[in-house]
Amino acid sequence: MYLTREEERILDGEEGEAESLALRVLVKVGEALGAERLVPVVHAHASGISYSNIGEPGLRFIERLARMGGKVRVYATVNPIGMDSEYWPSMGVDSGFAEKQLRVLRALRDMGFELALTCTPYYLRRPKLGEHLAWGESSAVAYANTVYGARTNREGGPLALMAALVGRTYLAGMHLDENRRPTLLVDASWAGVGSATEAGLLGGLLGELVGEGVPYIVGVPRWREVWVKELCAAAGALGSLAMCLIEGVSPEAPKFRAELSGLERVQVEPRDLESVKEKLSGGGEPDLLYLGCPHASLEELRELARLLEGRGRVRREFWVSVSRRVFLEALREGLVEKLRSHGIKVWKDTCPVVAPLRGAGFRTVGTNSVKTAFYMPRMHGIGALVMGLEEMVEYAFRE
Ligand code: F3S
């Protein structure tokens, strides 16, 4: 791989031991993927920092990088952790777990990461068209490529962390024009997508159908931001999709219009979405209702508050997860207090998928998130029911 003079110096350890290690890893991965050079990134977002997922080996690795003196060179943020960093005792998280999780955070902070603890880094810094990023959260990756036309691969494991330390990643995959072309035309005119949940089901279907390709989606006349968020999260979870081109949403979509007639075409019917829903739904009545995968926006919190208007306290456990920033904004707006007055638990920094929920006693989660429904049985042995937000609220008040 071609390296600039500065990159040679980093590799030789002149800029620090951690940076040298990080560059070595990125070069190795890049060479395996056929990258000819590295590319500077403006924002790195590291996932895989929940102690529940990375355990002792992950903690030791991150602390080692910090001890080596690693410092981020670009704006760098991190994904959710296994607990709310403030209210963890009320989540039922034990102090042994909390202590390890806080060590992960200290090491990341020492390296200069902003402890955003969210899977929605695009709410913190909006990516620009054509900008190169190194993000590790699959839902955010798909969102950045799809909605902003920014360029990022799904940086697995510690790669985004490494990219943060050297401000670069390997130039391959979604960073290259040729991999951003549509590979399948998806006509969703008859699918009846009219909610975040249905958009998520469409995303799940695409994840299964498309593999690593790029679907070009037509036929949904009016997309809401939260729908695209759910679609991207589901597509990234049920498949390895890193980008969609959505007519009316994606800035890069118009330039491919002329090529659409040459693409294989798939028509999506309501029964296709229904079958994704059935496959993911298993378990009895939900004993946990959950909104906030990916982390809920203010708009979603307002919608939930509106649905609760005039009602009392929920009869089932109802969790919402948000980023710190949205939490603070919601506090200012009185939304947190309002939701809490209905018995809803609003967590920041975390989500049920990356929290240590196994053994927490929940049997079935009812959620509008296809991604959560996919992961809960796999991560925690908890069944899932995919449902719309209104249905979740109805369930919350059932005897
Ligand atoms: Fe975020 Fe957790 Fe979902 S990290 S995308 S809320 S699984």
Short mmCIF file of C-alpha atoms and ligand atoms in Angstrom, two decimals:
data_model
loop_
_atom_site.label_atom_id
_atom_site.label_comp_id
_atom_site.label_asym_id
_atom_site.label_seq_id
_atom_site.Cartn_x
_atom_site.Cartn_y
_atom_site.Cartn_z
CA MET A 1 0.00 0.00 0.00
CA TYR A 2 1.24 3.49 -0.81
CA LEU A 3 1.94 5.52 2.34
CA THR A 4 2.66 9.24 2.57
CA ARG A 5 5.75 10.46 4.41
CA GLU A 6 3.67 11.29 7.44
CA GLU A 7 2.09 7.83 7.43
CA GLU A 8 5.57 6.26 7.20
CA ARG A 9 6.58 8.26 10.24
CA ILE A 10 3.50 7.12 12.16
CA LEU A 11 4.19 3.53 11.17
CA ASP A 12 7.79 3.84 12.38
CA GLY A 13 6.54 4.89 15.79
CA GLU A 14 7.70 8.51 15.57
CA GLU A 15 4.24 9.73 16.55
CA GLY A 16 3.71 7.23 19.36
CA GLU A 17 3.40 3.54 20.00
CA ALA A 18 -0.43 3.38 19.91
CA GLU A 19 -0.58 5.31 16.62
CA SER A 20 2.01 2.98 15.09
CA LEU A 21 0.00 -0.09 16.15
CA ALA A 22 -3.21 1.49 14.83
CA LEU A 23 -1.69 2.29 11.46
CA ARG A 24 -0.20 -1.20 11.16
CA VAL A 25 -3.63 -2.74 11.71
CA LEU A 26 -5.34 -0.41 9.23
CA VAL A 27 -2.70 -1.08 6.58
CA LYS A 28 -3.03 -4.85 7.07
CA VAL A 29 -6.82 -4.76 6.78
CA GLY A 30 -6.64 -2.35 3.85
CA GLU A 31 -4.15 -4.56 2.00
CA ALA A 32 -6.37 -7.58 2.55
CA LEU A 33 -9.21 -5.60 0.94
CA GLY A 34 -7.08 -4.39 -1.95
CA ALA A 35 -6.85 -0.74 -0.84
CA GLU A 36 -4.09 1.18 -2.61
CA ARG A 37 -3.82 3.92 -0.01
CA LEU A 38 -5.30 5.40 3.14
CA VAL A 39 -7.76 8.26 3.22
CA PRO A 40 -8.11 11.00 5.88
CA VAL A 41 -11.37 10.89 7.83
CA VAL A 42 -13.11 13.78 9.58
CA HIS A 43 -15.04 11.79 12.17
CA ALA A 44 -14.40 8.37 13.71
CA HIS A 45 -17.12 6.64 15.70
CA ALA A 46 -16.12 3.56 17.66
CA SER A 47 -18.60 0.81 18.53
CA GLY A 48 -17.90 -2.30 20.61
CA ILE A 49 -17.31 -0.53 23.92
CA SER A 50 -20.04 -2.13 26.06
CA TYR A 51 -18.33 -4.28 28.69
CA SER A 52 -21.22 -6.69 28.20
CA ASN A 53 -19.99 -7.32 24.65
CA ILE A 54 -16.21 -6.91 24.86
CA GLY A 55 -15.56 -8.36 28.33
CA GLU A 56 -12.12 -8.50 29.88
CA PRO A 57 -10.12 -8.82 26.62
CA GLY A 58 -11.74 -5.70 25.18
CA LEU A 59 -11.23 -3.71 28.38
CA ARG A 60 -7.54 -4.74 28.51
CA PHE A 61 -7.03 -3.79 24.86
CA ILE A 62 -8.57 -0.32 25.21
CA GLU A 63 -6.66 0.36 28.43
CA ARG A 64 -3.46 -0.75 26.73
CA LEU A 65 -3.95 1.75 23.90
CA ALA A 66 -4.55 4.49 26.48
CA ARG A 67 -1.45 3.48 28.47
CA MET A 68 0.57 3.59 25.26
CA GLY A 69 -0.40 7.27 25.08
CA GLY A 70 -2.88 6.99 22.18
CA LYS A 71 -4.68 10.26 21.37
CA VAL A 72 -7.39 10.83 18.79
CA ARG A 73 -6.47 13.02 15.82
CA VAL A 74 -9.97 13.76 14.58
CA TYR A 75 -13.40 14.31 16.05
CA ALA A 76 -14.09 10.93 17.65
CA THR A 77 -17.20 9.65 19.40
CA VAL A 78 -18.30 6.34 20.88
CA ASN A 79 -21.32 4.05 20.85
CA PRO A 80 -23.59 3.17 23.78
CA ILE A 81 -22.26 1.21 26.76
CA GLY A 82 -23.87 -1.47 28.90
CA MET A 83 -25.50 0.92 31.35
CA ASP A 84 -26.67 4.45 32.01
CA SER A 85 -23.46 6.00 33.34
CA GLU A 86 -25.41 7.89 36.01
CA TYR A 87 -28.53 5.89 36.80
CA TRP A 88 -27.02 2.40 36.47
CA PRO A 89 -28.01 1.22 39.96
CA SER A 90 -31.71 1.67 39.06
CA MET A 91 -31.15 -0.43 35.93
CA GLY A 92 -30.22 -3.40 38.12
CA VAL A 93 -26.60 -3.34 36.91
CA ASP A 94 -24.21 -4.71 39.54
CA SER A 95 -21.30 -2.69 40.81
CA GLY A 96 -18.68 -5.17 39.49
CA PHE A 97 -19.94 -4.65 35.95
CA ALA A 98 -20.22 -0.89 36.45
CA GLU A 99 -16.65 -0.63 37.68
CA LYS A 100 -15.32 -2.39 34.54
CA GLN A 101 -17.54 -0.35 32.26
CA LEU A 102 -16.36 2.89 33.85
CA ARG A 103 -12.74 1.79 33.31
CA VAL A 104 -13.49 1.45 29.58
CA LEU A 105 -14.89 4.98 29.60
CA ARG A 106 -11.91 6.42 31.48
CA ALA A 107 -9.49 4.92 28.96
CA LEU A 108 -11.51 6.28 26.03
CA ARG A 109 -11.74 9.71 27.64
CA ASP A 110 -7.97 9.74 28.26
CA MET A 111 -7.46 9.12 24.55
CA GLY A 112 -9.66 12.11 23.71
CA PHE A 113 -12.87 10.42 22.63
CA GLU A 114 -16.04 12.42 23.21
CA LEU A 115 -18.15 10.18 25.44
CA ALA A 116 -21.27 10.66 23.36
CA LEU A 117 -22.39 7.09 24.12
CA THR A 118 -24.87 7.02 21.31
CA CYS A 119 -25.50 5.10 18.11
CA THR A 120 -26.79 8.30 16.48
CA PRO A 121 -23.54 10.26 15.99
CA TYR A 122 -25.21 12.08 13.07
CA TYR A 123 -27.27 14.06 15.60
CA LEU A 124 -24.00 15.35 17.09
CA ARG A 125 -22.22 16.26 13.90
CA ARG A 126 -24.08 16.10 10.62
CA PRO A 127 -21.87 14.48 7.96
CA LYS A 128 -21.42 16.24 4.63
CA LEU A 129 -21.78 14.92 1.12
CA GLY A 130 -18.64 13.06 -0.02
CA GLU A 131 -16.93 13.33 3.35
CA HIS A 132 -14.90 10.30 4.54
CA LEU A 133 -15.74 8.84 7.95
CA ALA A 134 -14.71 5.76 9.90
CA TRP A 135 -17.78 4.60 11.78
CA GLY A 136 -18.31 1.32 13.51
CA GLU A 137 -22.05 1.28 14.24
CA SER A 138 -23.85 -0.47 11.39
CA SER A 139 -27.10 1.53 11.71
CA ALA A 140 -25.20 4.82 11.71
CA VAL A 141 -23.01 3.70 8.81
CA ALA A 142 -26.05 2.95 6.65
CA TYR A 143 -27.63 6.25 7.71
CA ALA A 144 -24.53 8.33 6.92
CA ASN A 145 -24.08 6.75 3.48
CA THR A 146 -27.79 6.84 2.64
CA VAL A 147 -28.98 10.18 4.01
CA TYR A 148 -25.90 12.39 3.80
CA GLY A 149 -23.90 10.77 1.01
CA ALA A 150 -20.93 10.61 3.37
CA ARG A 151 -18.56 7.66 2.92
CA THR A 152 -17.93 5.05 5.54
CA ASN A 153 -17.51 1.31 5.71
CA ARG A 154 -18.87 -0.75 8.55
CA GLU A 155 -15.68 -0.60 10.57
CA GLY A 156 -15.76 -3.79 12.58
CA GLY A 157 -14.47 -4.22 16.12
CA PRO A 158 -11.68 -1.86 17.08
CA LEU A 159 -11.00 -0.51 13.56
CA ALA A 160 -12.87 2.77 14.05
CA LEU A 161 -10.94 3.25 17.27
CA MET A 162 -7.67 2.73 15.36
CA ALA A 163 -8.84 5.11 12.65
CA ALA A 164 -9.50 7.77 15.31
CA LEU A 165 -5.91 7.51 16.55
CA VAL A 166 -4.40 8.13 13.13
CA GLY A 167 -7.19 10.15 11.50
CA ARG A 168 -7.30 7.83 8.52
CA THR A 169 -8.80 4.64 7.22
CA TYR A 170 -8.11 2.38 4.24
CA LEU A 171 -9.53 3.53 0.90
CA ALA A 172 -11.81 0.65 -0.07
CA GLY A 173 -15.45 -0.42 -0.03
CA MET A 174 -17.93 2.41 0.43
CA HIS A 175 -15.21 5.05 0.10
CA LEU A 176 -15.02 4.29 -3.62
CA ASP A 177 -17.51 5.48 -6.27
CA GLU A 178 -17.82 2.05 -7.88
CA ASN A 179 -19.20 0.47 -4.71
CA ARG A 180 -21.88 3.13 -4.29
CA ARG A 181 -23.80 2.29 -7.44
CA PRO A 182 -27.25 0.69 -7.15
CA THR A 183 -27.35 -3.08 -7.60
CA LEU A 184 -31.11 -3.70 -7.27
CA LEU A 185 -34.22 -1.61 -7.93
CA VAL A 186 -36.73 -1.97 -5.11
CA ASP A 187 -40.25 -0.81 -5.87
CA ALA A 188 -42.03 -0.26 -2.56
CA SER A 189 -45.12 1.46 -4.08
CA TRP A 190 -47.41 -1.34 -2.91
CA ALA A 191 -45.65 -2.21 0.32
CA GLY A 192 -47.72 0.23 2.38
CA VAL A 193 -44.82 1.74 4.31
CA GLY A 194 -46.48 4.26 6.63
CA SER A 195 -44.63 4.04 9.93
CA ALA A 196 -41.17 3.64 11.42
CA THR A 197 -41.94 -0.02 12.14
CA GLU A 198 -42.94 -0.75 8.55
CA ALA A 199 -39.86 1.06 7.29
CA GLY A 200 -37.83 -1.15 9.63
CA LEU A 201 -39.50 -4.25 8.20
CA LEU A 202 -38.62 -3.07 4.69
CA GLY A 203 -35.05 -2.59 5.91
CA GLY A 204 -35.00 -6.10 7.35
CA LEU A 205 -36.23 -7.50 4.05
CA LEU A 206 -33.53 -5.59 2.15
CA GLY A 207 -30.86 -6.76 4.57
CA GLU A 208 -31.80 -10.35 3.76
CA LEU A 209 -32.21 -9.75 0.02
CA VAL A 210 -29.34 -7.53 -0.93
CA GLY A 211 -26.28 -8.79 0.93
CA GLU A 212 -23.55 -6.23 0.41
CA GLY A 213 -25.23 -4.53 -2.55
CA VAL A 214 -26.92 -1.13 -2.72
CA PRO A 215 -30.71 -1.16 -3.19
CA TYR A 216 -32.33 1.79 -4.97
CA ILE A 217 -35.71 2.31 -3.34
CA VAL A 218 -38.61 3.96 -5.14
CA GLY A 219 -42.32 4.22 -4.44
CA VAL A 220 -42.51 5.66 -0.92
CA PRO A 221 -43.77 9.19 -1.48
CA ARG A 222 -42.96 10.78 1.87
CA TRP A 223 -40.14 9.61 4.11
CA ARG A 224 -39.87 10.75 7.70
CA GLU A 225 -36.44 10.90 9.27
CA VAL A 226 -37.26 8.25 11.86
CA TRP A 227 -38.46 5.86 9.14
CA VAL A 228 -35.12 6.06 7.35
CA LYS A 229 -33.35 5.55 10.67
CA GLU A 230 -35.30 2.35 11.36
CA LEU A 231 -34.84 1.13 7.79
CA CYS A 232 -31.07 1.62 7.96
CA ALA A 233 -30.78 -0.02 11.40
CA ALA A 234 -32.75 -3.09 10.32
CA ALA A 235 -30.97 -3.44 6.98
CA GLY A 236 -27.61 -3.26 8.73
CA ALA A 237 -28.63 -5.80 11.37
CA LEU A 238 -30.32 -8.45 9.22
CA GLY A 239 -27.72 -8.16 6.49
CA SER A 240 -24.39 -6.56 5.80
CA LEU A 241 -25.88 -3.65 3.91
CA ALA A 242 -23.98 -0.37 4.31
CA MET A 243 -26.02 1.93 2.08
CA CYS A 244 -29.34 2.42 0.31
CA LEU A 245 -30.22 4.93 -2.35
CA ILE A 246 -33.67 6.26 -1.56
CA GLU A 247 -35.51 8.39 -4.06
CA GLY A 248 -36.32 11.72 -2.47
CA VAL A 249 -33.87 11.19 0.40
CA SER A 250 -30.38 10.20 -0.78
CA PRO A 251 -28.36 13.03 -2.34
CA GLU A 252 -26.60 10.55 -4.63
CA ALA A 253 -29.79 8.90 -5.92
CA PRO A 254 -30.61 11.30 -8.81
CA LYS A 255 -27.36 10.61 -10.66
CA PHE A 256 -28.31 6.93 -11.11
CA ARG A 257 -31.85 7.45 -12.41
CA ALA A 258 -30.85 6.80 -15.99
CA GLU A 259 -29.40 3.39 -15.07
CA LEU A 260 -32.44 2.06 -13.24
CA SER A 261 -34.05 0.35 -16.22
CA GLY A 262 -31.02 -1.97 -16.51
CA LEU A 263 -31.27 -3.18 -12.91
CA GLU A 264 -32.94 -6.31 -11.60
CA ARG A 265 -36.26 -5.20 -10.07
CA VAL A 266 -38.05 -6.39 -6.95
CA GLN A 267 -41.59 -5.41 -6.09
CA VAL A 268 -42.30 -5.42 -2.36
CA GLU A 269 -45.77 -6.42 -1.17
CA PRO A 270 -47.28 -5.99 2.31
CA ARG A 271 -47.04 -9.77 2.79
CA ASP A 272 -43.23 -9.56 2.39
CA LEU A 273 -43.07 -7.17 5.32
CA GLU A 274 -45.50 -9.35 7.25
CA SER A 275 -43.25 -12.37 6.76
CA VAL A 276 -40.20 -10.49 8.16
CA LYS A 277 -42.35 -9.52 11.13
CA GLU A 278 -43.48 -13.10 11.71
CA LYS A 279 -39.96 -14.45 11.48
CA LEU A 280 -38.74 -12.01 14.12
CA SER A 281 -41.70 -12.26 16.46
CA GLY A 282 -41.69 -15.05 18.98
CA GLY A 283 -42.62 -15.13 22.63
CA GLY A 284 -45.67 -14.37 24.68
CA GLU A 285 -47.14 -11.11 25.84
CA PRO A 286 -44.41 -8.49 26.14
CA ASP A 287 -43.28 -7.76 29.69
CA LEU A 288 -40.89 -5.06 28.46
CA LEU A 289 -41.79 -2.37 25.94
CA TYR A 290 -38.93 -0.58 24.33
CA LEU A 291 -38.48 2.50 22.16
CA GLY A 292 -35.11 3.91 21.17
CA CYS A 293 -33.18 1.64 18.84
CA PRO A 294 -31.39 3.50 17.32
CA HIS A 295 -31.45 6.07 20.13
CA ALA A 296 -34.69 8.04 20.07
CA SER A 297 -34.81 11.60 18.79
CA LEU A 298 -36.67 14.43 20.48
CA GLU A 299 -39.36 14.04 17.86
CA GLU A 300 -39.91 10.41 18.87
CA LEU A 301 -40.09 11.36 22.56
CA ARG A 302 -42.65 14.04 21.74
CA GLU A 303 -44.70 11.52 19.80
CA LEU A 304 -44.64 9.09 22.71
CA ALA A 305 -45.64 11.88 25.12
CA ARG A 306 -48.52 12.77 22.81
CA LEU A 307 -49.75 9.16 22.78
CA LEU A 308 -49.67 9.11 26.59
CA GLU A 309 -51.68 12.31 26.89
CA GLY A 310 -54.61 11.87 29.30
CA ARG A 311 -53.47 8.42 30.44
CA GLY A 312 -52.09 7.27 33.78
CA ARG A 313 -49.09 5.13 34.65
CA VAL A 314 -48.08 2.24 32.44
CA ARG A 315 -48.69 -1.25 33.83
CA ARG A 316 -45.66 -2.83 32.22
CA GLU A 317 -42.01 -1.99 32.20
CA PHE A 318 -41.50 0.59 29.42
CA TRP A 319 -37.98 1.69 28.52
CA VAL A 320 -36.79 4.44 26.22
CA SER A 321 -33.14 4.95 25.34
CA VAL A 322 -31.61 8.19 24.13
CA SER A 323 -28.27 9.90 23.72
CA ARG A 324 -27.01 12.25 26.43
CA ARG A 325 -27.64 15.22 24.20
CA VAL A 326 -31.26 14.28 23.52
CA PHE A 327 -31.67 13.48 27.23
CA LEU A 328 -30.57 16.99 28.18
CA GLU A 329 -32.76 18.60 25.55
CA ALA A 330 -35.69 16.47 26.67
CA LEU A 331 -35.03 17.46 30.29
CA ARG A 332 -35.14 21.12 29.33
CA GLU A 333 -38.38 20.61 27.45
CA GLY A 334 -39.96 18.79 30.42
CA LEU A 335 -40.30 15.61 28.38
CA VAL A 336 -38.26 13.40 30.69
CA GLU A 337 -40.37 14.42 33.65
CA LYS A 338 -43.55 13.90 31.66
CA LEU A 339 -42.56 10.40 30.53
CA ARG A 340 -41.39 9.50 34.04
CA SER A 341 -44.72 10.64 35.44
CA HIS A 342 -46.29 7.88 33.34
CA GLY A 343 -43.85 5.33 34.79
CA ILE A 344 -41.61 5.24 31.72
CA LYS A 345 -37.89 4.76 32.29
CA VAL A 346 -35.71 6.98 30.16
CA TRP A 347 -32.11 5.71 29.95
CA LYS A 348 -29.25 7.48 28.31
CA ASP A 349 -25.88 6.06 27.17
CA THR A 350 -27.19 2.53 26.71
CA CYS A 351 -29.85 0.23 25.23
CA PRO A 352 -31.28 -3.19 26.11
CA VAL A 353 -29.26 -4.92 23.38
CA VAL A 354 -25.85 -3.90 24.76
CA ALA A 355 -26.84 -3.95 28.46
CA PRO A 356 -26.28 -7.08 30.59
CA LEU A 357 -29.95 -8.11 30.44
CA ARG A 358 -29.55 -11.89 30.49
CA GLY A 359 -31.03 -13.00 33.78
CA ALA A 360 -32.98 -9.76 34.27
CA GLY A 361 -36.20 -11.74 34.19
CA PHE A 362 -37.74 -10.32 31.02
CA ARG A 363 -39.34 -12.89 28.74
CA THR A 364 -40.52 -10.85 25.74
CA VAL A 365 -39.78 -7.36 24.50
CA GLY A 366 -42.38 -5.49 22.45
CA THR A 367 -40.63 -2.97 20.24
CA ASN A 368 -40.97 -0.89 17.11
CA SER A 369 -37.34 -1.65 16.29
CA VAL A 370 -36.67 -4.52 13.91
CA LYS A 371 -33.00 -4.40 14.91
CA THR A 372 -33.85 -4.92 18.59
CA ALA A 373 -36.25 -7.74 17.71
CA PHE A 374 -33.44 -9.40 15.77
CA TYR A 375 -30.84 -9.13 18.52
CA MET A 376 -32.77 -9.70 21.76
CA PRO A 377 -33.21 -13.48 21.33
CA ARG A 378 -29.63 -13.82 20.12
CA MET A 379 -27.95 -11.68 22.79
CA HIS A 380 -30.16 -12.27 25.80
CA GLY A 381 -32.47 -15.21 25.08
CA ILE A 382 -35.44 -12.81 25.31
CA GLY A 383 -38.31 -13.20 22.82
CA ALA A 384 -39.50 -10.25 20.74
CA LEU A 385 -42.67 -8.87 19.21
CA VAL A 386 -42.41 -6.25 16.49
CA MET A 387 -45.17 -3.67 16.85
CA GLY A 388 -46.00 -0.06 16.07
CA LEU A 389 -45.53 2.64 18.68
CA GLU A 390 -49.27 3.05 19.19
CA GLU A 391 -49.65 -0.67 19.76
CA MET A 392 -46.81 -0.55 22.28
CA VAL A 393 -48.62 2.17 24.20
CA GLU A 394 -51.83 0.11 24.16
CA TYR A 395 -49.95 -2.91 25.52
CA ALA A 396 -48.38 -0.76 28.21
CA PHE A 397 -51.80 -0.17 29.77
CA ARG A 398 -53.19 -3.69 29.49
CA GLU A 399 -54.04 -5.57 32.67
FE1 F3S B 1 -28.21 1.64 19.16
FE2 F3S B 1 -28.46 -0.36 20.78
FE3 F3S B 1 -29.94 -0.22 18.65
S1 F3S B 1 -26.58 0.57 20.17
S2 F3S B 1 -28.73 0.83 17.15
S3 F3S B 1 -29.99 1.20 20.38
S4 F3S B 1 -28.94 -2.03 19.39
#
